[in-house]
Amino acid sequence: EFRAWGSYGTSDHRVTGRIGVEHTVGRAAVRLEAAREVREVGDEPLIAPLLNSLAAQEWGADDGDYVLRDRVRMVLRRPAGSALLELSGGWERTQSLATRAAPVTGSYRPNPPLGAGAYWVARLALVREPWAFPPAPEAGYALRAEAGQGDSSRYVRLRGAAHVELPLGRTAVRA
């Protein structure tokens, strides 16, 4: 399977995109991927993306902090019981971005200098998404580990999350 997408920034004239090829063998998949993307640095959005986009465009109230990330990586993915196991490794470089756009009213705050430079990065994730139809309760989780080695520094990051869906009449509540 071949996938690609691209975009062009009209305010900064930056071309970004991603290209990848994936091959499935049995229940496992191997993907090679290269990308140049403007990315939010946070793991979780602080506000719904649609609301953030509208607030940023109209009033300059952008809750995101962004970097330009170049990446080349290989991803191995396979089921592990009721979860999905993903192992990836590759090279990444993040660069700080200056704010170059203008909202309809107001102004943007400066984007903080968060570019970290170039790193060799390895990631391991075990994720189980809940897939529930009421009235059956369902639980999900995500366990993630990441390690990186740069020219002058290295890091390790661990992250976990869990959630449950409980039936409530003909719908469900997620906590």
Coordinates of C-alpha atoms in Angstrom, one line a residue:
E1 CA 0.0 0.0 0.0
F2 CA 1.3 3.4 -1.0
R3 CA 0.2 6.6 0.8
A4 CA 1.1 10.2 0.3
W5 CA -0.2 13.7 1.1
G6 CA 1.2 17.2 0.8
S7 CA 0.3 20.8 1.6
Y8 CA 1.5 24.3 0.9
G9 CA 1.6 27.1 3.5
T10 CA 0.3 30.3 1.9
S11 CA 1.7 32.5 4.7
D12 CA 5.2 31.0 4.9
H13 CA 5.4 29.3 1.4
R14 CA 6.5 26.1 3.1
V15 CA 5.9 22.7 1.4
T16 CA 5.2 19.9 3.7
G17 CA 4.1 16.3 3.2
R18 CA 4.4 12.6 4.0
I19 CA 5.1 9.6 1.9
G20 CA 5.0 6.0 2.9
V21 CA 4.8 2.4 1.7
E22 CA 3.4 -0.4 3.8
H23 CA 3.6 -4.2 3.3
T24 CA 1.4 -6.6 5.2
V25 CA 2.6 -10.1 6.0
G26 CA -0.1 -12.2 7.8
R27 CA -1.3 -10.1 10.7
A28 CA 1.8 -7.9 10.8
A29 CA 2.7 -4.8 8.8
V30 CA 6.0 -3.1 7.9
R31 CA 5.9 0.6 6.9
L32 CA 8.7 2.9 5.6
E33 CA 7.9 6.6 5.9
A34 CA 9.4 10.0 5.3
A35 CA 7.8 13.2 6.3
R36 CA 8.2 17.0 6.7
E37 CA 5.4 18.3 8.9
V38 CA 4.4 21.2 11.1
R39 CA 3.5 19.5 14.3
E40 CA 2.1 20.4 17.7
V41 CA 4.6 19.6 20.4
G42 CA 2.1 18.4 23.0
D43 CA 0.9 14.8 23.3
E44 CA -2.7 15.8 23.8
P45 CA -4.5 18.8 22.4
L46 CA -5.4 21.5 24.9
I47 CA -8.6 22.3 23.0
A48 CA -10.6 20.6 20.3
P49 CA -8.7 21.0 17.0
L50 CA -11.7 22.6 15.2
L51 CA -12.2 25.1 18.0
N52 CA -8.5 25.9 18.1
S53 CA -8.4 26.5 14.3
L54 CA -11.4 28.8 14.4
A55 CA -10.2 30.8 17.4
A56 CA -6.7 31.1 15.9
Q57 CA -8.0 32.2 12.5
E58 CA -10.5 34.7 13.8
W59 CA -9.0 36.1 17.0
G60 CA -5.4 35.0 17.2
A61 CA -6.1 32.7 20.2
D62 CA -4.0 29.7 19.2
D63 CA -3.4 27.2 22.0
G64 CA -0.7 25.3 20.1
D65 CA 3.1 25.3 20.1
Y66 CA 4.6 24.1 16.8
V67 CA 7.8 22.8 15.3
L68 CA 8.8 21.8 11.9
R69 CA 9.6 18.0 12.0
D70 CA 11.6 16.1 9.4
R71 CA 11.4 12.3 9.9
V72 CA 12.4 9.1 8.3
R73 CA 11.4 5.9 10.0
M74 CA 10.4 2.2 9.8
V75 CA 7.4 1.0 11.7
L76 CA 6.5 -2.6 12.6
R77 CA 2.9 -3.2 13.7
R78 CA 1.1 -6.3 14.8
P79 CA -1.8 -7.4 17.0
A80 CA -1.0 -8.5 20.5
G81 CA -4.1 -10.1 21.9
S82 CA -6.8 -7.5 21.9
A83 CA -4.2 -4.7 21.6
L84 CA -1.9 -3.4 18.9
L85 CA 1.9 -3.5 19.3
E86 CA 3.9 -0.9 17.4
L87 CA 7.7 -0.6 17.2
S88 CA 9.3 2.2 15.3
G89 CA 12.8 3.6 14.8
G90 CA 14.4 6.3 12.7
W91 CA 15.8 9.8 12.4
E92 CA 14.0 13.0 13.4
R93 CA 14.9 16.7 13.4
T94 CA 12.7 19.4 14.9
Q95 CA 13.2 23.1 14.2
S96 CA 11.6 26.1 15.8
L97 CA 9.1 28.1 13.7
A98 CA 8.5 31.8 13.6
T99 CA 4.9 33.0 13.5
R100 CA 4.2 34.4 10.0
A101 CA 0.5 34.5 9.7
A102 CA -2.0 37.1 10.8
P103 CA -5.6 36.4 12.2
V104 CA -8.6 38.3 11.1
T105 CA -8.5 40.3 14.3
G106 CA -5.9 40.6 17.0
S107 CA -2.4 39.0 16.8
Y108 CA -0.7 35.7 17.5
R109 CA 1.6 35.3 20.4
P110 CA 5.2 34.4 19.3
N111 CA 5.7 30.6 18.9
P112 CA 8.3 29.5 21.5
P113 CA 11.7 28.2 20.3
L114 CA 11.1 24.5 20.9
G115 CA 13.1 22.9 18.1
A116 CA 15.4 20.3 19.6
G117 CA 17.7 19.4 16.7
A118 CA 18.4 15.9 15.2
Y119 CA 17.8 12.7 17.1
W120 CA 17.8 8.9 16.4
V121 CA 14.5 7.9 18.0
A122 CA 13.0 4.5 18.9
R123 CA 9.4 4.1 20.1
L124 CA 7.4 1.2 21.5
A125 CA 3.6 1.4 22.0
L126 CA 0.9 -1.1 23.2
V127 CA -2.6 0.3 22.5
R128 CA -6.0 -1.1 23.0
E129 CA -8.9 1.1 21.9
P130 CA -12.3 0.5 23.5
W131 CA -14.8 -0.8 21.0
A132 CA -18.1 -0.9 22.8
F133 CA -21.7 -1.1 21.9
P134 CA -23.9 -0.5 24.9
P135 CA -24.8 -2.1 27.3
A136 CA -21.3 -3.8 27.4
P137 CA -18.7 -1.8 29.4
E138 CA -15.4 -1.6 27.6
A139 CA -11.9 -0.4 28.7
G140 CA -8.9 0.8 26.7
Y141 CA -5.3 1.8 27.4
A142 CA -2.2 3.1 25.8
L143 CA 1.4 2.5 27.1
R144 CA 4.2 4.2 25.2
A145 CA 8.0 4.3 25.6
E146 CA 10.3 6.5 23.6
A147 CA 14.1 6.9 23.6
G148 CA 16.3 9.3 21.6
Q149 CA 20.0 10.0 21.1
G150 CA 21.1 13.3 19.7
D151 CA 24.5 14.9 19.1
S152 CA 24.9 16.1 22.7
S153 CA 22.0 14.6 24.6
R154 CA 19.7 11.6 25.0
Y155 CA 16.3 11.1 26.7
V156 CA 13.8 8.5 27.7
R157 CA 10.1 9.2 27.9
L158 CA 7.3 6.9 29.3
R159 CA 3.6 7.6 29.0
G160 CA 0.4 5.8 29.9
A161 CA -3.3 6.5 29.7
A162 CA -6.5 4.5 30.4
H163 CA -10.2 5.0 29.8
V164 CA -13.4 3.1 30.2
E165 CA -16.8 3.3 28.5
L166 CA -19.8 2.6 30.6
P167 CA -23.4 2.1 29.3
L168 CA -25.9 4.8 30.0
G169 CA -29.2 4.1 28.4
R170 CA -28.8 3.7 24.7
T171 CA -25.4 5.5 24.7
A172 CA -22.2 5.3 26.6
V173 CA -20.1 7.5 28.9
R174 CA -16.4 7.6 28.4
A175 CA -14.2 8.3 31.5

